[in-house]
Amino acid sequence: MGLQVLLIVVLVVLLAAGGTYFFGVVPRRWRIPLDESRELLDSADRADLERADRLIAQAVNAGPRGWALEDARFAQAYVRARLGDFDPDQYAAAAAALADLVAASGHDEATAFLDLWLRSKMGQHSRVCDLFESERALLDWSPQARLIASISFLKQAVASWRRREPQGALHYFRQVRELDCLTAEIPEHVDDMELVEGVQALFDDRMSDARDCFTNAHEHAVQEGKSAARATLGLLVCDWREGERANADGGLGAVLEELAQTPDPDPEEQRLRVNAALFHVVTLLHEWQRPELAGVAPGRADFARLDERIDRVVRAEPDHGDALLIAGLCRYYFAVRDPAMREQGVALLERGLETARPIVHPEARRIVRFERELGDTTTGRDRYVELIDESLRNGDLSPEKRRELLALRAEMERRYARYGDPAAVAADAGPAEHPSVRDISESNELMRARLRGIAGPLLRDDPERPGVEELKQSVDEVDAASKRFKDGFEAVQSARQDLIVRTGEFLLNEAPPEKES
C-alpha cells in the first residue's frame, strides 16, 4: 500500500514537473524573444529591425506550435519586409518566410496583404494581379491593396500592349477602372485599342486577326452600352476585303446614321465620318456593277443617290478631293449625248484636282486637259458660225453660195445644237455697201488669221485629219486670188466663199473615212 502511494506521488510530481517544463519553461524560450521583438517592430532604425529579426529567428527555433508558430512566421516575414527598405534582398527572404506560412495555413487578410505588398516591391506585377484576382475577397476592403493592384494592372496593361496583345491590355485597364483607383492613368481612348489593333492587322493583311479584334470590340461595346459603330465599320471593311460585299451598302448606311447621332464630333470622329461616307459612295458604285445591270447606264434616280452621298462627304469636309473626282468621273463617262452633264463632270474634276493637288491623278488630269483643248475647238466653231453669218449678210453673195452657206450653217445646228435658226440669220441679211479694194485686202488677211485660230487646234491635234489638204488648197487659192485682186475682184470673192465652205466641211468631218480593203 505504501509503495502504491509512493508511485502515485512520484507520478504526480513528474506530471507537474513536465507540465511546468512544457507549459512554462518551453514557451518562455520562444515567447520572451517574440515579445521582445514586437517592441522593436515599430522602429524605423535598421539595427532595431535586425535585432527583431534575430529574436524572431530565436523564437522560431525554440519550437513553437500551432498559432504560436504562425505568429512567429508572420512576424519574421513582416520584419524582413521592413528590412527590405535597407536591403532589397530581404524582400525575397520575407516572401520565402511568408510562403511557408501560407503553404501551411493558407491566406488570411493579413498574409494576403503582405504577400501582395512583397510581390509589388519585387516587381512581380503578374503575380500581384493573379493574387488580387484570386484573393479579392480578402483584399478588396483595403484601399492600400486596391492601390497596389491598380499599379500592377496598369503596368501589365502597358506590357501587353507592347507585346501587341490588345485583349490582355483591355482586360487590365478594365480592372483598373473597376477598382476606381488611378483611373486618370488610363488612356483616353483605351476602348479603341482593339480597334487600333484591328486596323493594324488590316494593313498587315492579317484578316483573321483583324476580324477577331473588331468582333471583340463590338461585343465589349454592346456589353458596356456604348456605340458599336466603329467596330461594325471594321467588320464591314473585313467583309469587303474578303469579297463579301452584299451587305456592305446597307451596313454602311446604318453606321453613318449611328455616327450622325453625335452632335459635336471631335476631329477624329469627323475624319471617321468622312471616310465612312466616302466608303458609302464606293459601295454605291459597286451596286451599279451588279450583273443584272450590265450594260445599263445609271439613271436620274441613281445619280440622285450618288449626289446625296457625295454631298454627305463634302458637307463633312468641303474640300474632299476624292469625292469630287468620283462625282466628276461618273458624270463625264455617263454623259451620253448630254453636254450639260459632261460640263458638270469636267467642272467637278477640275475642282477635285485643285483640292487634291499633292496627289497625282493622271486619268482625271488627262480628261481635263482634253476637254480644255476641245473647248478651244468649240470656241473656234462659234467663231466660224459668226463668220458664216457675216458672209450671209453680204448683199453681193450669189444665190448659189448663199444656199451653200445656209446648208453649212444648218448642218452645224444639227450637229452641235447650239446655234440659232439659220433662216433668221438669212432674213436679217440685207444689202451691204460695196467694199473698197483696200477693205477687201484687209478683210482677206483678217479672215486668214481668224480661220487659222479656228482650225489651228484641230490641225495641231490631228495633222492627218481628212480635209487638211483641201483646206490648204483653199488658203493657197485665197493667196493667189489676192495677188490677182486688182485684175479679178470677183475671183477673190468666190475664193473667200469657197474657203469658208471648205472650213465648214473640215469642222464637220469628225471621223476619218474608213480605208478600203
Coordinates of C-alpha atoms in Angstrom, one line a residue:
M1 CA 0.0 0.0 0.0
G2 CA 2.8 2.4 0.8
L3 CA 4.5 1.5 -2.4
Q4 CA 1.4 2.4 -4.4
V5 CA 1.1 5.7 -2.7
L6 CA 4.8 6.4 -3.4
L7 CA 4.3 5.7 -7.1
I8 CA 1.3 8.0 -7.2
V9 CA 3.2 10.8 -5.6
V10 CA 6.2 10.3 -7.9
L11 CA 3.8 10.3 -10.9
V12 CA 2.1 13.5 -9.8
V13 CA 5.5 15.2 -9.3
L14 CA 6.7 14.1 -12.7
L15 CA 3.5 15.3 -14.3
A16 CA 3.8 18.6 -12.5
A17 CA 7.4 18.9 -13.5
G18 CA 6.6 18.0 -17.1
G19 CA 3.8 20.4 -17.2
T20 CA 5.9 23.1 -15.7
Y21 CA 8.6 22.4 -18.3
F22 CA 6.4 22.1 -21.4
F23 CA 3.9 24.8 -20.4
G24 CA 6.2 27.1 -18.6
V25 CA 9.8 26.7 -19.5
V26 CA 9.5 25.8 -23.2
P27 CA 7.0 28.6 -24.1
R28 CA 9.2 31.1 -22.4
R29 CA 12.0 30.1 -24.8
W30 CA 10.1 31.5 -27.8
R31 CA 7.6 33.8 -26.1
I32 CA 10.1 36.0 -24.4
P33 CA 12.2 36.7 -27.6
L34 CA 9.0 37.0 -29.6
D35 CA 7.5 39.6 -27.2
E36 CA 10.8 41.5 -27.2
S37 CA 10.9 41.6 -31.0
R38 CA 7.3 43.0 -31.1
E39 CA 8.5 46.0 -29.1
L40 CA 11.0 46.7 -31.9
L41 CA 8.8 46.2 -34.9
D42 CA 7.5 49.8 -35.0
S43 CA 11.1 51.2 -35.1
A44 CA 12.4 52.7 -38.3
D45 CA 16.0 52.0 -37.2
R46 CA 17.7 49.3 -39.2
A47 CA 19.6 48.0 -36.1
D48 CA 16.4 47.6 -34.2
L49 CA 14.8 45.7 -37.1
E50 CA 17.8 43.4 -37.5
R51 CA 17.7 42.7 -33.7
A52 CA 14.0 41.9 -34.0
D53 CA 14.7 39.5 -36.9
R54 CA 17.3 37.7 -34.7
L55 CA 14.9 37.4 -31.8
I56 CA 12.1 36.1 -34.0
A57 CA 14.5 33.5 -35.5
Q58 CA 15.4 32.5 -32.0
A59 CA 11.7 32.1 -31.2
V60 CA 11.0 30.0 -34.3
N61 CA 14.0 27.7 -33.4
A62 CA 12.6 27.3 -29.9
G63 CA 9.8 25.2 -31.4
P64 CA 6.5 26.9 -31.1
R65 CA 3.5 25.1 -32.3
G66 CA 0.1 25.9 -33.8
W67 CA -0.9 29.5 -33.7
A68 CA 2.3 30.5 -32.0
L69 CA 4.4 29.2 -34.9
E70 CA 2.1 31.1 -37.3
D71 CA 2.5 34.3 -35.4
A72 CA 6.3 33.9 -35.3
R73 CA 6.5 33.2 -39.0
F74 CA 4.3 36.1 -39.9
A75 CA 6.4 38.4 -37.6
Q76 CA 9.5 37.1 -39.3
A77 CA 8.1 37.8 -42.8
Y78 CA 7.0 41.3 -41.6
V79 CA 10.3 42.4 -40.1
R80 CA 12.2 41.1 -43.1
A81 CA 9.8 43.0 -45.4
R82 CA 10.7 46.1 -43.3
L83 CA 14.4 45.4 -43.7
G84 CA 13.9 45.4 -47.5
D85 CA 13.8 49.2 -47.3
F86 CA 17.5 48.9 -46.5
D87 CA 18.4 45.8 -48.3
P88 CA 16.2 44.8 -51.2
D89 CA 17.4 41.1 -50.9
Q90 CA 15.4 41.0 -47.7
Y91 CA 12.1 41.1 -49.8
A92 CA 12.9 37.7 -51.1
A93 CA 13.7 36.4 -47.7
A94 CA 10.4 37.8 -46.4
A95 CA 8.5 36.2 -49.3
A96 CA 10.1 32.8 -48.5
A97 CA 9.1 33.0 -44.9
L98 CA 5.6 34.0 -45.8
A99 CA 5.3 31.2 -48.4
D100 CA 6.0 28.7 -45.6
L101 CA 3.2 30.2 -43.6
V102 CA 0.7 30.3 -46.5
A103 CA 1.6 26.7 -47.5
A104 CA 0.7 25.6 -44.0
S105 CA -2.3 27.7 -43.2
G106 CA -3.5 29.5 -46.4
H107 CA -4.1 33.2 -46.8
D108 CA -6.0 35.4 -44.4
E109 CA -6.4 39.2 -44.7
A110 CA -3.0 40.0 -43.1
T111 CA -1.0 37.4 -45.0
A112 CA -2.7 38.2 -48.3
F113 CA -2.0 41.9 -48.0
L114 CA 1.7 41.3 -47.0
D115 CA 2.1 38.9 -49.9
L116 CA 0.6 41.4 -52.3
W117 CA 2.9 44.2 -51.0
L118 CA 6.0 42.0 -51.2
R119 CA 5.3 40.9 -54.8
S120 CA 4.8 44.5 -55.8
K121 CA 8.1 45.5 -54.2
M122 CA 9.9 42.8 -56.1
G123 CA 8.3 43.9 -59.3
Q124 CA 6.3 40.7 -59.8
H125 CA 3.3 42.6 -61.2
S126 CA 1.9 39.5 -62.9
R127 CA 1.9 37.7 -59.5
V128 CA 0.3 40.7 -57.9
C129 CA -2.5 40.7 -60.5
D130 CA -3.1 37.0 -60.1
L131 CA -3.1 37.2 -56.3
F132 CA -5.5 40.1 -56.2
E133 CA -7.9 38.4 -58.6
S134 CA -7.8 35.1 -56.7
E135 CA -7.9 36.6 -53.1
R136 CA -10.0 39.6 -53.9
A137 CA -12.5 38.8 -51.1
L138 CA -9.6 39.2 -48.6
L139 CA -8.1 42.3 -50.2
D140 CA -10.9 44.4 -51.6
W141 CA -11.5 46.0 -48.2
S142 CA -8.1 47.7 -48.1
P143 CA -7.6 50.9 -50.0
Q144 CA -3.8 50.2 -50.0
A145 CA -4.3 46.8 -51.5
R146 CA -6.5 48.3 -54.3
L147 CA -3.8 50.9 -55.0
I148 CA -1.1 48.3 -55.2
A149 CA -3.3 46.2 -57.5
S150 CA -4.1 49.2 -59.7
I151 CA -0.4 50.0 -60.2
S152 CA 0.3 46.4 -61.2
F153 CA -2.7 46.2 -63.5
L154 CA -1.5 49.4 -65.3
K155 CA 2.0 48.0 -65.7
Q156 CA 0.6 44.8 -67.1
A157 CA -1.7 46.6 -69.5
V158 CA 1.3 48.6 -70.9
A159 CA 3.4 45.4 -71.2
S160 CA 0.5 43.6 -73.0
W161 CA 0.1 46.5 -75.5
R162 CA 3.8 46.5 -76.2
R163 CA 3.5 42.8 -77.0
R164 CA 0.6 43.6 -79.3
E165 CA -1.9 41.8 -77.1
P166 CA -4.9 44.2 -77.1
Q167 CA -7.2 41.7 -75.3
G168 CA -4.8 41.5 -72.4
A169 CA -4.3 45.2 -72.2
L170 CA -8.0 45.9 -72.3
H171 CA -8.6 43.3 -69.5
Y172 CA -6.1 45.0 -67.2
F173 CA -7.3 48.6 -68.0
R174 CA -10.9 47.5 -67.2
Q175 CA -9.7 46.1 -63.9
V176 CA -8.2 49.4 -63.0
R177 CA -11.4 51.1 -64.0
E178 CA -13.4 48.7 -61.9
L179 CA -11.2 49.3 -58.8
D180 CA -11.8 53.1 -59.3
C181 CA -8.2 53.8 -58.5
L182 CA -5.6 55.6 -60.7
T183 CA -8.3 55.9 -63.4
A184 CA -6.7 59.1 -64.5
E185 CA -3.8 57.0 -65.8
I186 CA -6.0 55.1 -68.2
P187 CA -5.5 56.3 -71.8
E188 CA -8.4 58.4 -73.0
H189 CA -9.3 56.1 -75.9
V190 CA -8.5 52.8 -74.2
D191 CA -11.6 51.2 -75.6
D192 CA -10.2 51.9 -79.1
M193 CA -7.3 49.6 -78.5
E194 CA -8.9 46.6 -80.1
L195 CA -10.0 48.8 -83.0
V196 CA -6.4 50.1 -83.4
E197 CA -5.0 46.6 -83.4
G198 CA -7.7 45.6 -85.9
V199 CA -6.8 48.4 -88.3
Q200 CA -3.1 47.5 -88.0
A201 CA -4.0 43.9 -88.8
L202 CA -5.9 45.1 -91.8
F203 CA -2.8 46.9 -93.1
D204 CA -0.7 43.9 -92.4
D205 CA -3.2 41.7 -94.3
R206 CA -3.9 39.6 -91.2
M207 CA -7.6 39.3 -91.9
S208 CA -8.4 36.7 -89.3
D209 CA -6.7 38.8 -86.5
A210 CA -8.5 41.9 -87.7
R211 CA -11.9 40.2 -87.7
D212 CA -11.2 38.9 -84.2
C213 CA -10.3 42.4 -82.9
F214 CA -13.4 44.0 -84.4
T215 CA -15.7 41.2 -83.2
N216 CA -14.4 41.5 -79.7
A217 CA -14.6 45.3 -79.8
H218 CA -18.2 45.0 -81.0
E219 CA -19.1 42.6 -78.1
H220 CA -17.5 44.8 -75.5
A221 CA -19.2 47.9 -76.8
V222 CA -22.6 46.2 -76.6
Q223 CA -21.9 44.9 -73.1
E224 CA -20.9 48.3 -71.9
G225 CA -23.8 50.1 -73.6
K226 CA -21.6 52.1 -75.9
S227 CA -21.7 52.8 -79.6
A228 CA -20.5 49.8 -81.7
A229 CA -20.4 51.9 -85.0
R230 CA -16.6 51.7 -85.3
A231 CA -16.4 48.0 -84.7
T232 CA -19.2 47.4 -87.2
L233 CA -17.4 49.6 -89.7
G234 CA -14.2 47.5 -89.2
L235 CA -16.2 44.2 -89.8
L236 CA -17.7 45.7 -93.0
V237 CA -14.2 46.5 -94.2
C238 CA -13.1 42.9 -93.4
D239 CA -16.1 41.6 -95.4
W240 CA -15.3 44.0 -98.3
R241 CA -11.6 42.9 -98.4
E242 CA -12.6 39.3 -98.4
G243 CA -15.2 39.8 -101.2
E244 CA -18.3 39.5 -99.1
R245 CA -19.9 42.8 -100.3
A246 CA -23.6 42.0 -100.5
N247 CA -24.5 43.7 -97.2
A248 CA -21.8 46.5 -97.3
D249 CA -24.1 49.2 -98.7
G250 CA -26.9 48.8 -96.1
G251 CA -24.5 48.2 -93.3
L252 CA -22.6 51.4 -94.0
G253 CA -25.9 53.3 -94.1
A254 CA -26.7 52.1 -90.6
V255 CA -23.2 53.0 -89.4
L256 CA -23.4 56.5 -90.8
E257 CA -26.8 57.0 -89.1
E258 CA -25.3 55.9 -85.8
L259 CA -22.3 58.2 -86.2
A260 CA -24.6 61.1 -87.0
Q261 CA -26.2 60.9 -83.6
T262 CA -23.1 62.6 -82.0
P263 CA -23.9 66.3 -82.2
D264 CA -20.4 67.8 -81.8
P265 CA -17.8 65.2 -83.0
D266 CA -14.2 65.7 -82.3
P267 CA -11.7 65.9 -85.2
E268 CA -11.0 62.1 -85.1
E269 CA -14.7 61.3 -85.1
Q270 CA -15.1 63.8 -88.0
R271 CA -12.4 62.1 -90.1
L272 CA -14.2 58.8 -89.4
R273 CA -17.4 60.2 -90.7
V274 CA -15.8 61.5 -93.8
N275 CA -14.1 58.2 -94.7
A276 CA -17.2 56.2 -93.9
A277 CA -19.2 58.4 -96.1
L278 CA -16.7 58.1 -98.9
F279 CA -16.8 54.3 -98.5
H280 CA -20.6 54.6 -98.9
V281 CA -20.0 56.3 -102.2
V282 CA -17.8 53.4 -103.3
T283 CA -20.4 50.8 -102.3
L284 CA -23.0 52.5 -104.5
L285 CA -20.6 52.3 -107.5
H286 CA -20.3 48.6 -106.7
E287 CA -24.1 48.3 -106.7
W288 CA -24.0 49.7 -110.3
Q289 CA -21.8 46.8 -111.3
R290 CA -24.4 44.1 -110.4
P291 CA -24.7 41.5 -113.2
E292 CA -28.4 42.3 -113.8
L293 CA -27.5 45.9 -114.5
A294 CA -24.8 45.1 -117.0
G295 CA -24.9 47.4 -120.0
V296 CA -27.5 49.7 -118.3
A297 CA -26.3 53.3 -117.7
P298 CA -27.3 54.9 -114.3
G299 CA -30.5 56.9 -114.5
R300 CA -31.5 60.1 -112.8
A301 CA -32.5 58.3 -109.6
D302 CA -29.1 56.6 -109.5
F303 CA -27.3 59.9 -109.9
A304 CA -29.6 61.5 -107.2
R305 CA -28.4 58.8 -104.8
L306 CA -24.8 59.4 -105.8
D307 CA -25.2 63.2 -105.3
E308 CA -26.7 62.6 -101.9
R309 CA -23.7 60.6 -100.8
I310 CA -21.2 62.9 -102.4
D311 CA -22.9 65.8 -100.6
R312 CA -22.6 64.0 -97.3
V313 CA -18.8 63.7 -97.8
V314 CA -18.5 67.3 -98.9
R315 CA -20.6 68.6 -96.0
A316 CA -18.3 66.8 -93.6
E317 CA -15.2 68.0 -95.4
P318 CA -15.9 70.7 -98.0
D319 CA -12.7 70.2 -100.0
H320 CA -12.6 66.4 -100.1
G321 CA -10.9 65.8 -103.5
D322 CA -11.7 62.1 -103.8
A323 CA -15.4 62.6 -103.6
L324 CA -15.4 65.4 -106.2
L325 CA -13.2 63.3 -108.5
I326 CA -15.6 60.3 -108.2
A327 CA -18.6 62.5 -108.9
G328 CA -16.8 64.1 -111.9
L329 CA -15.7 60.9 -113.4
C330 CA -19.2 59.4 -113.1
R331 CA -20.8 62.3 -114.8
Y332 CA -18.1 62.5 -117.5
Y333 CA -18.3 58.9 -118.5
F334 CA -22.0 58.5 -118.4
A335 CA -22.8 61.8 -120.1
V336 CA -24.1 60.2 -123.3
R337 CA -25.4 63.0 -125.6
D338 CA -25.8 65.2 -122.5
P339 CA -23.3 68.1 -122.9
A340 CA -24.6 69.8 -119.7
M341 CA -23.7 66.7 -117.6
R342 CA -20.4 66.4 -119.4
E343 CA -19.5 70.0 -118.5
Q344 CA -20.6 69.4 -114.9
G345 CA -18.3 66.4 -114.8
V346 CA -15.3 68.4 -116.1
A347 CA -16.0 71.2 -113.6
L348 CA -16.1 68.7 -110.7
L349 CA -12.9 67.1 -111.9
E350 CA -11.2 70.5 -112.1
R351 CA -12.3 71.3 -108.5
G352 CA -11.3 67.9 -107.3
L353 CA -7.8 68.2 -108.8
E354 CA -7.4 71.6 -107.3
T355 CA -8.3 70.2 -103.9
A356 CA -6.2 67.0 -104.2
R357 CA -3.2 68.9 -105.7
P358 CA -0.4 67.0 -103.9
I359 CA -1.9 63.7 -105.3
V360 CA -1.3 62.6 -108.9
H361 CA -4.5 61.6 -110.8
P362 CA -3.3 61.1 -114.4
E363 CA -6.6 59.9 -115.7
A364 CA -8.5 62.9 -114.4
R365 CA -5.8 65.3 -115.5
R366 CA -5.9 63.8 -119.0
I367 CA -9.6 64.3 -119.2
V368 CA -9.5 67.9 -118.1
R369 CA -6.7 68.7 -120.5
F370 CA -8.5 67.1 -123.3
E371 CA -11.7 68.9 -122.5
R372 CA -9.9 72.2 -122.3
E373 CA -8.5 71.7 -125.8
L374 CA -11.9 70.6 -127.0
G375 CA -13.2 73.8 -125.5
D376 CA -10.8 75.7 -127.7
T377 CA -12.2 73.8 -130.7
T378 CA -15.7 74.5 -129.6
T379 CA -14.9 78.2 -129.3
G380 CA -13.5 78.0 -132.9
R381 CA -16.8 76.6 -134.1
D382 CA -18.6 79.5 -132.5
R383 CA -16.3 82.0 -134.3
Y384 CA -16.8 80.1 -137.6
V385 CA -20.6 80.4 -137.3
E386 CA -20.2 84.1 -136.7
L387 CA -18.1 84.2 -139.9
I388 CA -20.8 82.5 -141.9
D389 CA -23.4 84.9 -140.5
E390 CA -21.2 87.8 -141.7
S391 CA -20.9 86.3 -145.1
L392 CA -24.7 85.8 -145.3
R393 CA -25.2 89.5 -144.7
N394 CA -23.1 90.3 -147.8
G395 CA -25.5 91.7 -150.4
D396 CA -23.3 90.7 -153.3
L397 CA -23.4 87.0 -152.3
S398 CA -24.6 84.8 -155.2
P399 CA -27.8 82.7 -154.6
E400 CA -25.7 79.5 -155.1
K401 CA -23.2 80.5 -152.4
R402 CA -25.9 81.7 -150.1
R403 CA -27.6 78.3 -150.3
E404 CA -24.3 76.5 -149.7
L405 CA -23.5 78.6 -146.7
L406 CA -27.0 78.2 -145.3
A407 CA -26.7 74.5 -145.7
L408 CA -23.4 74.5 -143.8
R409 CA -24.9 76.5 -141.0
A410 CA -27.9 74.2 -140.8
E411 CA -25.6 71.2 -140.6
M412 CA -23.7 73.0 -137.7
E413 CA -27.0 73.5 -136.0
R414 CA -28.0 69.9 -136.5
R415 CA -24.6 68.5 -135.4
Y416 CA -24.0 70.7 -132.4
A417 CA -27.4 72.1 -131.5
R418 CA -26.1 75.3 -130.0
Y419 CA -26.6 78.0 -132.7
G420 CA -29.7 79.9 -133.7
D421 CA -32.1 79.4 -136.5
P422 CA -30.2 79.8 -139.9
A423 CA -33.4 81.2 -141.5
A424 CA -33.5 84.0 -139.0
V425 CA -29.9 85.0 -139.9
A426 CA -30.8 84.8 -143.6
A427 CA -33.8 87.0 -143.1
D428 CA -31.7 89.6 -141.4
A429 CA -29.2 89.7 -144.2
G430 CA -29.7 93.0 -146.0
P431 CA -27.9 94.7 -148.8
A432 CA -24.5 96.0 -147.9
E433 CA -22.3 98.7 -149.3
H434 CA -19.8 97.5 -151.8
P435 CA -16.4 97.3 -150.1
S436 CA -13.4 99.1 -151.4
V437 CA -10.3 97.3 -152.7
R438 CA -8.4 98.2 -149.6
D439 CA -11.2 96.9 -147.4
I440 CA -11.2 93.6 -149.3
S441 CA -7.5 93.2 -149.0
E442 CA -7.5 93.9 -145.3
S443 CA -10.5 91.6 -144.9
N444 CA -8.6 88.8 -146.6
E445 CA -5.8 89.0 -144.1
L446 CA -8.2 89.2 -141.2
M447 CA -10.2 86.2 -142.4
R448 CA -7.0 84.1 -142.8
A449 CA -6.0 84.9 -139.2
R450 CA -9.4 84.1 -137.9
L451 CA -9.6 80.8 -139.8
R452 CA -6.1 79.9 -138.5
G453 CA -7.4 80.3 -135.0
I454 CA -10.5 78.3 -135.7
A455 CA -8.9 75.3 -137.3
G456 CA -5.5 75.5 -135.5
P457 CA -6.3 73.3 -132.5
L458 CA -7.6 70.5 -134.8
L459 CA -4.6 70.7 -137.1
R460 CA -2.3 70.5 -134.1
D461 CA -4.0 67.5 -132.5
D462 CA -4.5 65.6 -135.8
P463 CA -2.3 66.6 -138.7
E464 CA -3.6 63.7 -140.7
R465 CA -7.2 64.7 -140.3
P466 CA -9.3 64.4 -143.5
G467 CA -9.7 67.7 -145.3
V468 CA -6.3 69.2 -144.4
E469 CA -5.1 69.2 -148.0
E470 CA -8.3 70.8 -149.2
L471 CA -8.1 73.4 -146.6
K472 CA -4.5 74.3 -147.5
Q473 CA -5.5 74.4 -151.1
S474 CA -8.3 76.9 -150.4
V475 CA -5.8 79.0 -148.5
D476 CA -3.5 78.9 -151.5
E477 CA -6.3 79.9 -153.7
V478 CA -7.1 82.9 -151.5
D479 CA -3.4 84.0 -151.7
A480 CA -3.4 83.6 -155.4
A481 CA -6.6 85.4 -155.8
S482 CA -5.4 88.2 -153.6
K483 CA -2.4 88.7 -155.9
R484 CA -4.7 88.9 -158.8
F485 CA -7.1 91.0 -156.8
K486 CA -6.9 94.1 -158.9
D487 CA -7.5 92.0 -162.0
G488 CA -10.3 89.8 -160.6
F489 CA -12.3 91.1 -157.7
E490 CA -15.0 88.6 -158.4
A491 CA -12.4 85.7 -158.2
V492 CA -11.3 86.9 -154.8
Q493 CA -14.9 87.0 -153.5
S494 CA -15.5 83.5 -154.9
A495 CA -12.3 82.1 -153.4
R496 CA -13.2 83.5 -150.0
Q497 CA -16.6 81.9 -150.1
D498 CA -15.0 78.6 -151.1
L499 CA -12.6 78.9 -148.2
I500 CA -15.5 79.4 -145.8
V501 CA -17.3 76.3 -147.2
R502 CA -14.1 74.2 -147.0
T503 CA -13.6 75.2 -143.4
G504 CA -17.1 74.2 -142.5
E505 CA -16.7 70.8 -144.2
F506 CA -13.4 70.4 -142.3
L507 CA -15.0 71.2 -139.0
L508 CA -18.0 68.8 -139.7
N509 CA -15.7 66.0 -140.7
E510 CA -15.4 64.4 -137.2
A511 CA -14.1 61.0 -138.1
P512 CA -11.7 59.9 -140.8
P513 CA -13.2 57.8 -143.6
E514 CA -12.7 54.1 -143.5
K515 CA -9.9 52.7 -145.6
E516 CA -10.8 50.4 -148.4
S517 CA -9.5 47.0 -148.0

